[in-house]
JSON list of C-alpha atoms in Angstrom, two decimals:
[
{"chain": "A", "resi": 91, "resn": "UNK", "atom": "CA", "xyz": [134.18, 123.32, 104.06]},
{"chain": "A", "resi": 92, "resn": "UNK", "atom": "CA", "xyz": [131.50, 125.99, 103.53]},
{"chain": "A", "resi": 93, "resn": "UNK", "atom": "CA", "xyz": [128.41, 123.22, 102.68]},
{"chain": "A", "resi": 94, "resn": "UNK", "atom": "CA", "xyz": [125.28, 125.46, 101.74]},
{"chain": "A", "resi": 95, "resn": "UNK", "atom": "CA", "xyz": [125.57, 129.33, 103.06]},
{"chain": "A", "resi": 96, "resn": "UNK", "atom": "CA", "xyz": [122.57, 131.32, 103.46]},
{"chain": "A", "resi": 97, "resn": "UNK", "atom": "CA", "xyz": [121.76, 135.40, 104.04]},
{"chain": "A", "resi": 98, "resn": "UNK", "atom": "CA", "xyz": [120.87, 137.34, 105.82]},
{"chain": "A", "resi": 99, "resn": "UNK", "atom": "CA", "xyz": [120.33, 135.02, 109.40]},
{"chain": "A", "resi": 100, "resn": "UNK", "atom": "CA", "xyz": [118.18, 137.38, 110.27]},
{"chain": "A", "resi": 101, "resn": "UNK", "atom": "CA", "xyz": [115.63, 140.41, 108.91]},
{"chain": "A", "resi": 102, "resn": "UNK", "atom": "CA", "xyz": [112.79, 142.19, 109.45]},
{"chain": "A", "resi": 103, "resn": "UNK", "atom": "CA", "xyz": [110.83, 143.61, 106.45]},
{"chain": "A", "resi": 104, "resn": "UNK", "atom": "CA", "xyz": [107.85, 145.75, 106.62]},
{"chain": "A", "resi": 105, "resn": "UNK", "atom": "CA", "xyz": [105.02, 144.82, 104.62]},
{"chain": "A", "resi": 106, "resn": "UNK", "atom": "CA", "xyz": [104.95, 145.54, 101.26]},
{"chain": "A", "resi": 107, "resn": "UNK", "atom": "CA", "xyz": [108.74, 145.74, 101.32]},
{"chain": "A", "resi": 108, "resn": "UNK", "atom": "CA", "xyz": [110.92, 143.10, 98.79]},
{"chain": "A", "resi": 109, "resn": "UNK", "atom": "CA", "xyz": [113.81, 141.50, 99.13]},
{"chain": "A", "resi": 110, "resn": "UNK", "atom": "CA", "xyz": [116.07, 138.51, 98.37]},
{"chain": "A", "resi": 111, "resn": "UNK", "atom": "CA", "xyz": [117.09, 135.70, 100.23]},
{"chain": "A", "resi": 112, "resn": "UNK", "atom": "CA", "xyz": [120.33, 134.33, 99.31]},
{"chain": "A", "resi": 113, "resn": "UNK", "atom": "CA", "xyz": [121.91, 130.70, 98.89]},
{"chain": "A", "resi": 114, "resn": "UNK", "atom": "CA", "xyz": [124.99, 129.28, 97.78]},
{"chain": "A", "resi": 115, "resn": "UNK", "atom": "CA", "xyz": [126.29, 126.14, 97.42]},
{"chain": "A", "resi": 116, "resn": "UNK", "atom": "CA", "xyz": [129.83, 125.01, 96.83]},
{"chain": "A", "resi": 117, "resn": "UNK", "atom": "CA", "xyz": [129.24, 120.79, 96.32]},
{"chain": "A", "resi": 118, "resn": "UNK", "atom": "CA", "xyz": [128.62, 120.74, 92.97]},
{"chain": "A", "resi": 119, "resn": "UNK", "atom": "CA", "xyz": [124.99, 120.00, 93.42]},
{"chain": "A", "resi": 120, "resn": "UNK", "atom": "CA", "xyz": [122.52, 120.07, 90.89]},
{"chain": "A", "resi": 121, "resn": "UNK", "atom": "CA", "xyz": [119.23, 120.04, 93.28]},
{"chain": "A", "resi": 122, "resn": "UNK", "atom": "CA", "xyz": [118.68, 123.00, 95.54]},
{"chain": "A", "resi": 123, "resn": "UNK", "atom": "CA", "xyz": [115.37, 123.76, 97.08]},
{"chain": "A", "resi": 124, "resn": "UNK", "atom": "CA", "xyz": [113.71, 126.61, 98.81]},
{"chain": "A", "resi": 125, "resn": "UNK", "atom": "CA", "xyz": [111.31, 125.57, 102.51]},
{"chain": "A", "resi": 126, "resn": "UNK", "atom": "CA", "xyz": [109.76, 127.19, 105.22]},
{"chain": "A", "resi": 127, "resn": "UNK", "atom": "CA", "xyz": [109.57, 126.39, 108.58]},
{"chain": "A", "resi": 128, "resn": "UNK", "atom": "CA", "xyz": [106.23, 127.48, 110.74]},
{"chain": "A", "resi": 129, "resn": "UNK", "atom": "CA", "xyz": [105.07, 125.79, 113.95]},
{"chain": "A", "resi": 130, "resn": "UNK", "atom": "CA", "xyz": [103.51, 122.91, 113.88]},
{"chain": "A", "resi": 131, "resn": "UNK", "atom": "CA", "xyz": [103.79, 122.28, 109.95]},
{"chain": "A", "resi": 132, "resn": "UNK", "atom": "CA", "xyz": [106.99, 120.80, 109.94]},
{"chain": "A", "resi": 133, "resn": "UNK", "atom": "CA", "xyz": [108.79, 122.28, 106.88]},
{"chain": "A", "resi": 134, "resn": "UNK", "atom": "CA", "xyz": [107.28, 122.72, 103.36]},
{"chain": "A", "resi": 135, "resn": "UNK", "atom": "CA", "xyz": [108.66, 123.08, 100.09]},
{"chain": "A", "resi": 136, "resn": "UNK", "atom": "CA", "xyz": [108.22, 126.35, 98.28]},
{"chain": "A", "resi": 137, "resn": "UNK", "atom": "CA", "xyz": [110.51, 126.04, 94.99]},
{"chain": "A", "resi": 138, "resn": "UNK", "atom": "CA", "xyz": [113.11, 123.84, 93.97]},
{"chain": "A", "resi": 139, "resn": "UNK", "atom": "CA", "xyz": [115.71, 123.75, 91.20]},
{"chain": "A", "resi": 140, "resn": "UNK", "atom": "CA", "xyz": [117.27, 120.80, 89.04]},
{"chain": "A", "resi": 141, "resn": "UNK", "atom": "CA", "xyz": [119.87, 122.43, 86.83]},
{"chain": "A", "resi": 142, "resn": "UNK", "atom": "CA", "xyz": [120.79, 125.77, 85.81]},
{"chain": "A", "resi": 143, "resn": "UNK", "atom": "CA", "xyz": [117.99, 127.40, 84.49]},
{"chain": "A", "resi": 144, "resn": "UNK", "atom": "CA", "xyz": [115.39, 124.71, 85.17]},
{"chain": "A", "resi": 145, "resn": "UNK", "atom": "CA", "xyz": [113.41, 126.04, 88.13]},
{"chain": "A", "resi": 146, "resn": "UNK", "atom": "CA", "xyz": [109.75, 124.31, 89.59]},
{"chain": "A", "resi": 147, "resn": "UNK", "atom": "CA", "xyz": [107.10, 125.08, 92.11]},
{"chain": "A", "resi": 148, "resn": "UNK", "atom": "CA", "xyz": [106.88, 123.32, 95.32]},
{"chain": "A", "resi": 149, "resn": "UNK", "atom": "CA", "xyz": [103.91, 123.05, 97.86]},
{"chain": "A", "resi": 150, "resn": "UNK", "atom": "CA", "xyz": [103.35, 126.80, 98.88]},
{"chain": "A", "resi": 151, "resn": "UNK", "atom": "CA", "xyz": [104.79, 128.97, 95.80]},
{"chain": "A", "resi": 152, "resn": "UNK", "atom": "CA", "xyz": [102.81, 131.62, 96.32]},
{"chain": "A", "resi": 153, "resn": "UNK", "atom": "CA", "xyz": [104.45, 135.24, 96.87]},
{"chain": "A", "resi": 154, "resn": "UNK", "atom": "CA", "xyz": [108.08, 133.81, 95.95]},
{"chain": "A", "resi": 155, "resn": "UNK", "atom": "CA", "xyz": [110.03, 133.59, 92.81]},
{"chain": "A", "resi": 156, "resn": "UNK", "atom": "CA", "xyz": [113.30, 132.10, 92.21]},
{"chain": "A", "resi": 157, "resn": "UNK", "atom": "CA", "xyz": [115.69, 131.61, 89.38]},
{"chain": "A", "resi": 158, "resn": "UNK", "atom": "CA", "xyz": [119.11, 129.40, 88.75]},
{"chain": "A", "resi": 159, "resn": "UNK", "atom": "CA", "xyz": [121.58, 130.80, 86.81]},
{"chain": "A", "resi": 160, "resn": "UNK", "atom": "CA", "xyz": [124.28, 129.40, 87.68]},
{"chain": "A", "resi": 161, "resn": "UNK", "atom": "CA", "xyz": [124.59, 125.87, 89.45]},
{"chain": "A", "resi": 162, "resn": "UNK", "atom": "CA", "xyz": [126.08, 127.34, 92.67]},
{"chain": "A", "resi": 163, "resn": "UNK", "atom": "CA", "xyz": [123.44, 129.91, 93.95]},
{"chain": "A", "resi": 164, "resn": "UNK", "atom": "CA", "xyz": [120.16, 129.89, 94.43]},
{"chain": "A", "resi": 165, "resn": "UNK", "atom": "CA", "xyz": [118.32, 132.94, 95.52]},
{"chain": "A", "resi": 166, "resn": "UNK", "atom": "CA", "xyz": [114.63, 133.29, 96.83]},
{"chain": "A", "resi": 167, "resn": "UNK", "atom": "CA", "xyz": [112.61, 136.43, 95.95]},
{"chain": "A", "resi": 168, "resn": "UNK", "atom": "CA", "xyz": [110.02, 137.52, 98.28]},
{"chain": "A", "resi": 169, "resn": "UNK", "atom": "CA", "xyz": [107.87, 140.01, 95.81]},
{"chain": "A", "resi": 170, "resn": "UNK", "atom": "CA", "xyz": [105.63, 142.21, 98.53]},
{"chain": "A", "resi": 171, "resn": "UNK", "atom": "CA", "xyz": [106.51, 141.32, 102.00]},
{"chain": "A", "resi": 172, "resn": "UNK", "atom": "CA", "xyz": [103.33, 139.73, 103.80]},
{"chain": "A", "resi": 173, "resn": "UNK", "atom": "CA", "xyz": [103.30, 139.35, 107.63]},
{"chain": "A", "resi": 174, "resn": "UNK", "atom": "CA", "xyz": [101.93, 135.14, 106.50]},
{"chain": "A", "resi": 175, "resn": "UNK", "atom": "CA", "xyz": [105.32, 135.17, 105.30]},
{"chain": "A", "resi": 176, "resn": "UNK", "atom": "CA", "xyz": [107.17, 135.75, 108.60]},
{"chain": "A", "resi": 177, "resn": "UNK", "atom": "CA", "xyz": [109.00, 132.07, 108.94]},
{"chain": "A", "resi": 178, "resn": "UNK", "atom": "CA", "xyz": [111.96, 130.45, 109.20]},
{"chain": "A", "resi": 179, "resn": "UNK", "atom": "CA", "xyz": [113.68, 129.66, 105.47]},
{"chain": "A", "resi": 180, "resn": "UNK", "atom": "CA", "xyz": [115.66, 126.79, 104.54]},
{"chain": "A", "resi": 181, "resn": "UNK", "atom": "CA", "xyz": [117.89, 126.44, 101.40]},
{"chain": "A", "resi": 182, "resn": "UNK", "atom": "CA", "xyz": [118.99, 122.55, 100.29]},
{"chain": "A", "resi": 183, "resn": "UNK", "atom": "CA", "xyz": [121.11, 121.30, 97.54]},
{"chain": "A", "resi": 184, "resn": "UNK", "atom": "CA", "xyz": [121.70, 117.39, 96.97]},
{"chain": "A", "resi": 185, "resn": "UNK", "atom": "CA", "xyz": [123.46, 115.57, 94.14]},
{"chain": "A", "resi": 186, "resn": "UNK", "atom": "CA", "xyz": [121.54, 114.16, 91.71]},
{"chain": "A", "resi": 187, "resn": "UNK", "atom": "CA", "xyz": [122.60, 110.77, 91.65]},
{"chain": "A", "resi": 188, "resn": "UNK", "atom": "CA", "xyz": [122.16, 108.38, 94.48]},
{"chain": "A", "resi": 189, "resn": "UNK", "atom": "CA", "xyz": [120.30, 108.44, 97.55]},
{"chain": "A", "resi": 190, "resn": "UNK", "atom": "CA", "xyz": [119.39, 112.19, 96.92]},
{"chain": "A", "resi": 191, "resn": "UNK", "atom": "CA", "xyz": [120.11, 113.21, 100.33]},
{"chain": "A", "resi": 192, "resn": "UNK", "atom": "CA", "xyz": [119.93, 117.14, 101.10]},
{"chain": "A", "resi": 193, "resn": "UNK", "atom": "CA", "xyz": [121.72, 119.22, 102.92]},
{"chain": "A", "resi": 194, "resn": "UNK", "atom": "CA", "xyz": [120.67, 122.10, 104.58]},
{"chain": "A", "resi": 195, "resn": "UNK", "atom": "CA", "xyz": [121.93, 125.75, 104.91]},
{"chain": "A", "resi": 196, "resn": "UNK", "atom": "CA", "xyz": [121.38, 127.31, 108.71]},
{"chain": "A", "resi": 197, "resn": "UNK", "atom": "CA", "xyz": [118.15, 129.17, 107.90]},
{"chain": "A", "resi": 198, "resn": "UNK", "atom": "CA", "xyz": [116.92, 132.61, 107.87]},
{"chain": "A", "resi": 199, "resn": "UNK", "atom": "CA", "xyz": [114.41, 133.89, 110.08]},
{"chain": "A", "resi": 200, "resn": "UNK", "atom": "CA", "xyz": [112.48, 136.15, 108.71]},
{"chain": "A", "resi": 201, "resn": "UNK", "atom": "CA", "xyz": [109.86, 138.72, 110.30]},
{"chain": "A", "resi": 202, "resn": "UNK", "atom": "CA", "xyz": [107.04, 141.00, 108.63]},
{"chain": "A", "resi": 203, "resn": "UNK", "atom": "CA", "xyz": [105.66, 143.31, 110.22]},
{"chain": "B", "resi": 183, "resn": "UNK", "atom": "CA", "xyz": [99.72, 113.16, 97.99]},
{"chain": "B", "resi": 184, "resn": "UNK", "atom": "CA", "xyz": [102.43, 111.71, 100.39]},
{"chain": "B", "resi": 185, "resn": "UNK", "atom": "CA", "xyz": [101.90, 112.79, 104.40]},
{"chain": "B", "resi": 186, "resn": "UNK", "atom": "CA", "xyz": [104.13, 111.98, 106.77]},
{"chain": "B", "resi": 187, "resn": "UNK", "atom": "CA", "xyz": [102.78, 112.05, 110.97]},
{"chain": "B", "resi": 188, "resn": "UNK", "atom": "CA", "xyz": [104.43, 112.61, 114.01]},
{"chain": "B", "resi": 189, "resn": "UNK", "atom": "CA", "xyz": [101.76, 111.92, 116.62]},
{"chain": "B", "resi": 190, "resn": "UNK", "atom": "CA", "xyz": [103.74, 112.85, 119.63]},
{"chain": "B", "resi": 191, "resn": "UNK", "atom": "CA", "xyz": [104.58, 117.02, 119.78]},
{"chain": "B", "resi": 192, "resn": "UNK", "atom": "CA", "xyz": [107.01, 116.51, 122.78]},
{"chain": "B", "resi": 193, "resn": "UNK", "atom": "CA", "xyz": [108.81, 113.75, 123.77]},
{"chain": "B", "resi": 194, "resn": "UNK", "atom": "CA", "xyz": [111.41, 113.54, 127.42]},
{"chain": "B", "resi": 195, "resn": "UNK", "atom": "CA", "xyz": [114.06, 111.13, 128.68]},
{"chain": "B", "resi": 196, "resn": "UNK", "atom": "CA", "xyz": [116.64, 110.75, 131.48]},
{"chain": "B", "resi": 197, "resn": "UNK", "atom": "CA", "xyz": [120.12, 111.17, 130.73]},
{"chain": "B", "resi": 198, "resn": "UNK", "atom": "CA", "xyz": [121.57, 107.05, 129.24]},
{"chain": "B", "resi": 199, "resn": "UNK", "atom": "CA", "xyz": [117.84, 105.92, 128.91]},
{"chain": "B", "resi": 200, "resn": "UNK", "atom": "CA", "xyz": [116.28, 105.15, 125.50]},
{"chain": "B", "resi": 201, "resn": "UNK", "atom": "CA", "xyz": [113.32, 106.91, 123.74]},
{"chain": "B", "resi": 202, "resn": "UNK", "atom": "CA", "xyz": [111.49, 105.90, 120.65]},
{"chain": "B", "resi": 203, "resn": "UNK", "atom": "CA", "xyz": [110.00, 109.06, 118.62]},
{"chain": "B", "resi": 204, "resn": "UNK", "atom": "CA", "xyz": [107.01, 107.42, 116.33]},
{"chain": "B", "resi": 205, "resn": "UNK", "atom": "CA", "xyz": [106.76, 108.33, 112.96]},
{"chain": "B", "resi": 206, "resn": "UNK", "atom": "CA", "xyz": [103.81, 107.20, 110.60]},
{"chain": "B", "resi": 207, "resn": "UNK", "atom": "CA", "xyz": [103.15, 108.26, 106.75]},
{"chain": "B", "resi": 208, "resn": "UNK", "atom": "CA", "xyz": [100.68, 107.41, 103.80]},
{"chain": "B", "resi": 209, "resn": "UNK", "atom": "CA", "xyz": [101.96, 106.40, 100.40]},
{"chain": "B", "resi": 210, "resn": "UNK", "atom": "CA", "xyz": [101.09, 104.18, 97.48]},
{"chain": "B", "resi": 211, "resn": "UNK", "atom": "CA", "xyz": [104.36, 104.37, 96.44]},
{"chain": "B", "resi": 212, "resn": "UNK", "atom": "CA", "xyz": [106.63, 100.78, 96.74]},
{"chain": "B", "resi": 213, "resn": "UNK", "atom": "CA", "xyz": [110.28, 102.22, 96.63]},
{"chain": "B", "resi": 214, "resn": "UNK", "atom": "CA", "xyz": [111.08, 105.46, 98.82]},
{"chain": "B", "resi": 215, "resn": "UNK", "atom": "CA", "xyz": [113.34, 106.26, 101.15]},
{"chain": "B", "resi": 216, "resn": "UNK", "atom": "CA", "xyz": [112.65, 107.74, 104.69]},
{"chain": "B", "resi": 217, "resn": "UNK", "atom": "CA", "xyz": [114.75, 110.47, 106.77]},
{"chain": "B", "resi": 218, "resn": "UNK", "atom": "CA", "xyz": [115.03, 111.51, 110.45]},
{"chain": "B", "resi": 219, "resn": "UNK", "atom": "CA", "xyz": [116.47, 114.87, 110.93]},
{"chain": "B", "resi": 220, "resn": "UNK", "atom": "CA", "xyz": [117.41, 116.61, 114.15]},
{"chain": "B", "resi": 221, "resn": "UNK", "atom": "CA", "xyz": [117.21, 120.40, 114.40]},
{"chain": "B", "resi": 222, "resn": "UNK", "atom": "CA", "xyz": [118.98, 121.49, 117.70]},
{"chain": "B", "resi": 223, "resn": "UNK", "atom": "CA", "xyz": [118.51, 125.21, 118.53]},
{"chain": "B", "resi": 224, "resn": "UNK", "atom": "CA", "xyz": [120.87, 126.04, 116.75]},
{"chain": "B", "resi": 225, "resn": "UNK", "atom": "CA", "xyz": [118.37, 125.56, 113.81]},
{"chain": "B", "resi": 226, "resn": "UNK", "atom": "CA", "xyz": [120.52, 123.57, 111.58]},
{"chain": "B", "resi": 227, "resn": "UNK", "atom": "CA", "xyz": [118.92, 120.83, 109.90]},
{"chain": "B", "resi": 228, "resn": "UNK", "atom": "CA", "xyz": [121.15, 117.48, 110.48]},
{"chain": "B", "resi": 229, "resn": "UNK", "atom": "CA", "xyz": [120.63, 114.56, 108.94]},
{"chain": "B", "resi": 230, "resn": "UNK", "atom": "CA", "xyz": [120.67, 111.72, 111.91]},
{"chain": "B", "resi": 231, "resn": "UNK", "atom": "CA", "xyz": [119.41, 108.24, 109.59]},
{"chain": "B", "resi": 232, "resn": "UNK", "atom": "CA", "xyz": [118.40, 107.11, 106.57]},
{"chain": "B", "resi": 233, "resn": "UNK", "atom": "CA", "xyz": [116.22, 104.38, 104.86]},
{"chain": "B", "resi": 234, "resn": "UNK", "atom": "CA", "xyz": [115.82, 102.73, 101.53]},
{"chain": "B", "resi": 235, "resn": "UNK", "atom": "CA", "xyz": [112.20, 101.09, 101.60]},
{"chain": "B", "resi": 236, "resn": "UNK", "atom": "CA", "xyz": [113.55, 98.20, 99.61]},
{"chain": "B", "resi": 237, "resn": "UNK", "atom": "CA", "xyz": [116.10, 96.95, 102.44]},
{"chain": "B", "resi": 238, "resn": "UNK", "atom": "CA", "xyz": [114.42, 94.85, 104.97]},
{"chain": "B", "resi": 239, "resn": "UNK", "atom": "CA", "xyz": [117.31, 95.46, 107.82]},
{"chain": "B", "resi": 240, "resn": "UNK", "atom": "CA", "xyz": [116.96, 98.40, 109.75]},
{"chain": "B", "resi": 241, "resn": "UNK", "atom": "CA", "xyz": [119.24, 101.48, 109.42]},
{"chain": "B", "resi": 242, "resn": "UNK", "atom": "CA", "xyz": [121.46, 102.25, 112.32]},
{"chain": "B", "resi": 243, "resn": "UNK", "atom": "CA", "xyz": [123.91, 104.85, 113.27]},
{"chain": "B", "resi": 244, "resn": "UNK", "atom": "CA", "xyz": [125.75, 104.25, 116.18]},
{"chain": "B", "resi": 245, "resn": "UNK", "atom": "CA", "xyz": [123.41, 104.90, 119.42]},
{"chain": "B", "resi": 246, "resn": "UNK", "atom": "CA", "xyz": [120.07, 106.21, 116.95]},
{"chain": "B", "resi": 247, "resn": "UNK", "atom": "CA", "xyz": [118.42, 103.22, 114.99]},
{"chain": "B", "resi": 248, "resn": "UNK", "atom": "CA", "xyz": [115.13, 102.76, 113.39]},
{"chain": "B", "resi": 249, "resn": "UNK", "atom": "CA", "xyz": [112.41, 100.15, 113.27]},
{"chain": "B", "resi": 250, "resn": "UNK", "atom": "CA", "xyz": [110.71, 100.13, 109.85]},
{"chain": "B", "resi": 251, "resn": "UNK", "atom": "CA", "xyz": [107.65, 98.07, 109.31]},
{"chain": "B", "resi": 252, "resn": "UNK", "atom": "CA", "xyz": [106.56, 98.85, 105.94]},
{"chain": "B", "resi": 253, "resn": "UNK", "atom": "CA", "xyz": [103.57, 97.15, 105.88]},
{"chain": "B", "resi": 254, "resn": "UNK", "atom": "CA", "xyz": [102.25, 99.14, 108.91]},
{"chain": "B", "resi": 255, "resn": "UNK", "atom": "CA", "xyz": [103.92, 102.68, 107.17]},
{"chain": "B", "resi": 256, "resn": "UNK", "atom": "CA", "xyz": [105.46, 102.73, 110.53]},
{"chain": "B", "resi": 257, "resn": "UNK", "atom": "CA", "xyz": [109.10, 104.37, 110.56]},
{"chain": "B", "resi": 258, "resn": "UNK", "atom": "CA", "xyz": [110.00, 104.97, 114.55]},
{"chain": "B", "resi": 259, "resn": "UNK", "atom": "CA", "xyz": [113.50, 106.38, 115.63]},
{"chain": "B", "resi": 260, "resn": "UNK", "atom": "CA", "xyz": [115.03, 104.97, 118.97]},
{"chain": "B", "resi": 261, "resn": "UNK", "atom": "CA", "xyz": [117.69, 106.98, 121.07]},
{"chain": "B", "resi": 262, "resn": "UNK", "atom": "CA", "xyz": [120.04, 104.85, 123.18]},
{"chain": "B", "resi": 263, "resn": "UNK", "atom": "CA", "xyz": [122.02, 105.97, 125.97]},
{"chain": "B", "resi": 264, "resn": "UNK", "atom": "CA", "xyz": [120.52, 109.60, 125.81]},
{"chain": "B", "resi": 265, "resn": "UNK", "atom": "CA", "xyz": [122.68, 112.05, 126.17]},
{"chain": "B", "resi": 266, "resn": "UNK", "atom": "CA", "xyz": [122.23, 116.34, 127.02]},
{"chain": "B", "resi": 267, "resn": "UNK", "atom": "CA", "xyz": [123.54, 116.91, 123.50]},
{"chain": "B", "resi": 268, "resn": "UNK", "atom": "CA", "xyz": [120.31, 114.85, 121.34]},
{"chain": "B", "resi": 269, "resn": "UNK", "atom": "CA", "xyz": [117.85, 117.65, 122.79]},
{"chain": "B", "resi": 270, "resn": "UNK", "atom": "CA", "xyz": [116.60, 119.17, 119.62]},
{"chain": "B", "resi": 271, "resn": "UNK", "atom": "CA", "xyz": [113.24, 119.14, 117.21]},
{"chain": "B", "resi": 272, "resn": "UNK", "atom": "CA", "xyz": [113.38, 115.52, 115.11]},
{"chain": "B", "resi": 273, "resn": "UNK", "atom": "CA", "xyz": [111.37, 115.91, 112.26]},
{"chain": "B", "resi": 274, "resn": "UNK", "atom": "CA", "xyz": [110.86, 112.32, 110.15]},
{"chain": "B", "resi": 275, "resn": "UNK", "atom": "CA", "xyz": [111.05, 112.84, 106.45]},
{"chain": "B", "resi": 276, "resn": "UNK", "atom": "CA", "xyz": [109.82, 110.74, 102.89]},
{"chain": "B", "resi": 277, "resn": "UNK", "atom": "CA", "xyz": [110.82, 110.87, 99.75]},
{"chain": "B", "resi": 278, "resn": "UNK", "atom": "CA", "xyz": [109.82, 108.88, 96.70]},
{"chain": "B", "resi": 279, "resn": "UNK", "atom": "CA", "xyz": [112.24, 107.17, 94.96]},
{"chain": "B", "resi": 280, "resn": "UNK", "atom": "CA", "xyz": [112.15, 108.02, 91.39]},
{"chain": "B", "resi": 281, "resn": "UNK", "atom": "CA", "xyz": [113.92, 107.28, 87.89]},
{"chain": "B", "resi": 282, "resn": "UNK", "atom": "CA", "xyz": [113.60, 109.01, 84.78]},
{"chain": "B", "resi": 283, "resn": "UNK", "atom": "CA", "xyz": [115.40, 108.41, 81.54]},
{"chain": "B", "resi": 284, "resn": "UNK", "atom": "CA", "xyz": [118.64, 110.32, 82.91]},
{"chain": "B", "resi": 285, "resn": "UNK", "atom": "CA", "xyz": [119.38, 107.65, 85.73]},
{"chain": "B", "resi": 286, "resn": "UNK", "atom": "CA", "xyz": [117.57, 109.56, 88.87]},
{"chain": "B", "resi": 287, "resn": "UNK", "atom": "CA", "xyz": [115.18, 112.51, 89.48]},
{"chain": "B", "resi": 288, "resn": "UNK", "atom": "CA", "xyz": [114.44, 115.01, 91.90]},
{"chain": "B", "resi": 289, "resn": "UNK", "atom": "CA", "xyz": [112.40, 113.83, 94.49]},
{"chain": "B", "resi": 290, "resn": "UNK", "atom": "CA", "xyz": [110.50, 115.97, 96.99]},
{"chain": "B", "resi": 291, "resn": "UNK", "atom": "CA", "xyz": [110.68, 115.81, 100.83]},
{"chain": "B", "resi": 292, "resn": "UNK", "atom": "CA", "xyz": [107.53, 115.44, 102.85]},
{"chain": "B", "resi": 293, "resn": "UNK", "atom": "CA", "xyz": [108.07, 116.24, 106.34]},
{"chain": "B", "resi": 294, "resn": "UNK", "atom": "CA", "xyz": [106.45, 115.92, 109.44]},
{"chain": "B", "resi": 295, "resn": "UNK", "atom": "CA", "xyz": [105.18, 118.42, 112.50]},
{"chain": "B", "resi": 296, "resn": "UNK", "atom": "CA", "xyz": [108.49, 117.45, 114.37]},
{"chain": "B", "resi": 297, "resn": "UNK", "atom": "CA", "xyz": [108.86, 116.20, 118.04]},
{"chain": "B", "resi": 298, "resn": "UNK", "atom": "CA", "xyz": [110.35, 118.16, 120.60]},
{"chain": "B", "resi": 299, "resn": "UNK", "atom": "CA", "xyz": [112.91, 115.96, 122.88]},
{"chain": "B", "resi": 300, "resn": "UNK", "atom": "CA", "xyz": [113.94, 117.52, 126.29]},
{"chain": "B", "resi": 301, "resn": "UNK", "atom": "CA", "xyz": [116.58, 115.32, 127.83]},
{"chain": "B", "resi": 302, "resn": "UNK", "atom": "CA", "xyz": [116.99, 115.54, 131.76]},
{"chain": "B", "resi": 303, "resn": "UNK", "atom": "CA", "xyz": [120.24, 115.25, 133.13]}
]
């Protein structure tokens, strides 16, 4: 009963540095979404996903790209590592029909230094 | 833009009392639905309640329960018999309820700052 699986849980990149956060799903969902987590902000959307292929920016896009190839996974793309991107990431998928209602993968925290 | 408000950044209770967390947000939207989700810290996100704006009753799940006034944009969470185990961030989420041509559509979550709940034992 895997749900959504993220990785790494944890990392520490130095600036500049790229690398790629990982997320699968194994629900059969056809949303899956990309947030952060900072203090005080609550959590905000950065990309999101409604099919294969079909990809879309969220609130705070900047310095991440993502791509769906393939309805299971999911992966986030930090381009050059900035310390305003140390956070705490969040993948989600949810079906498409009905109430929507997302389910969340157990985050990865993520520090730039 | 949809924003969603949690006015109070920590929130405590004794062990079997009740605690309401408050939960405000802006929309010009008529259908939606509304979320609360508790993040213990083990940092998984877990959905505790929903809401469909179009049902008047109020959602409840077991001891957690909501009081929705739409009219005020009002969407407050209450905690029965508290237990050690509810500690965690709640964070109150929106989410417009949209329909396209294909029968549904993706519809983005607006969350709030999150309240921090310390229960005492």
């Amino acid at each position: 009963n895997a749900g959504v699986t993220q990785t790494p849980k944890f990392q520490v990149l130095k600036t500049g540095q790229s690398m790629t956060l990982q997320c699968a799903q194994d629900m059969n969902h056809e949303y899956m979404s990309w947030y952060r987590q900072d203090p005080g902000m609550g959590l905000r959307l950065i990309h999101y996903s409604v099919g294969a292929g079909i990809t879309d920016q969220g609130e705070v896009p900047n310095g991440y790209n993502v791509s769906r190839s393939t309805t299971e996974d999911f992966p986030l793309r930090l381009l050059s590592a900035a310390p305003s991107q140390t956070s705490v990431y969040f993948c989600a998928s949810s079906p498409r029909q009905g109430s929507n209602i997302q389910y969340f993968g157990a985050g990865t925290r993520l520090s730039v230094l | 833009a949809q924003t969603v408000t949690q006015s109070q950044p920590e929130m405590s209770v004794q062990e079997a009392e009740t605690v309401t967390l408050s939960c405000t947000y802006d929309t010009s939207e008529s259908d939606y639905y509304l979320f609360w989700y508790k993040q213990p810290p083990s940092r998984q996100m877990i959905l505790v309640i929903r809401q469909e704006a179009y049902k008047q009753q109020n959602a409840t799940e077991n001891r957690f329960s909501v009081n929705f006034q739409k009219a005020a944009k009002s969407f407050s969470l209450k905690i029965s018999d508290s237990q050690l185990g509810d500690a965690a961030m709640y964070f109150c989420a929106y989410r417009d309820f949209l329909i396209n041509a294909g029968g549904t559509s993706y519809g983005k979550l607006t969350f709030g700052q999150g309240t921090i709940l310390t229960v005492h034992p």
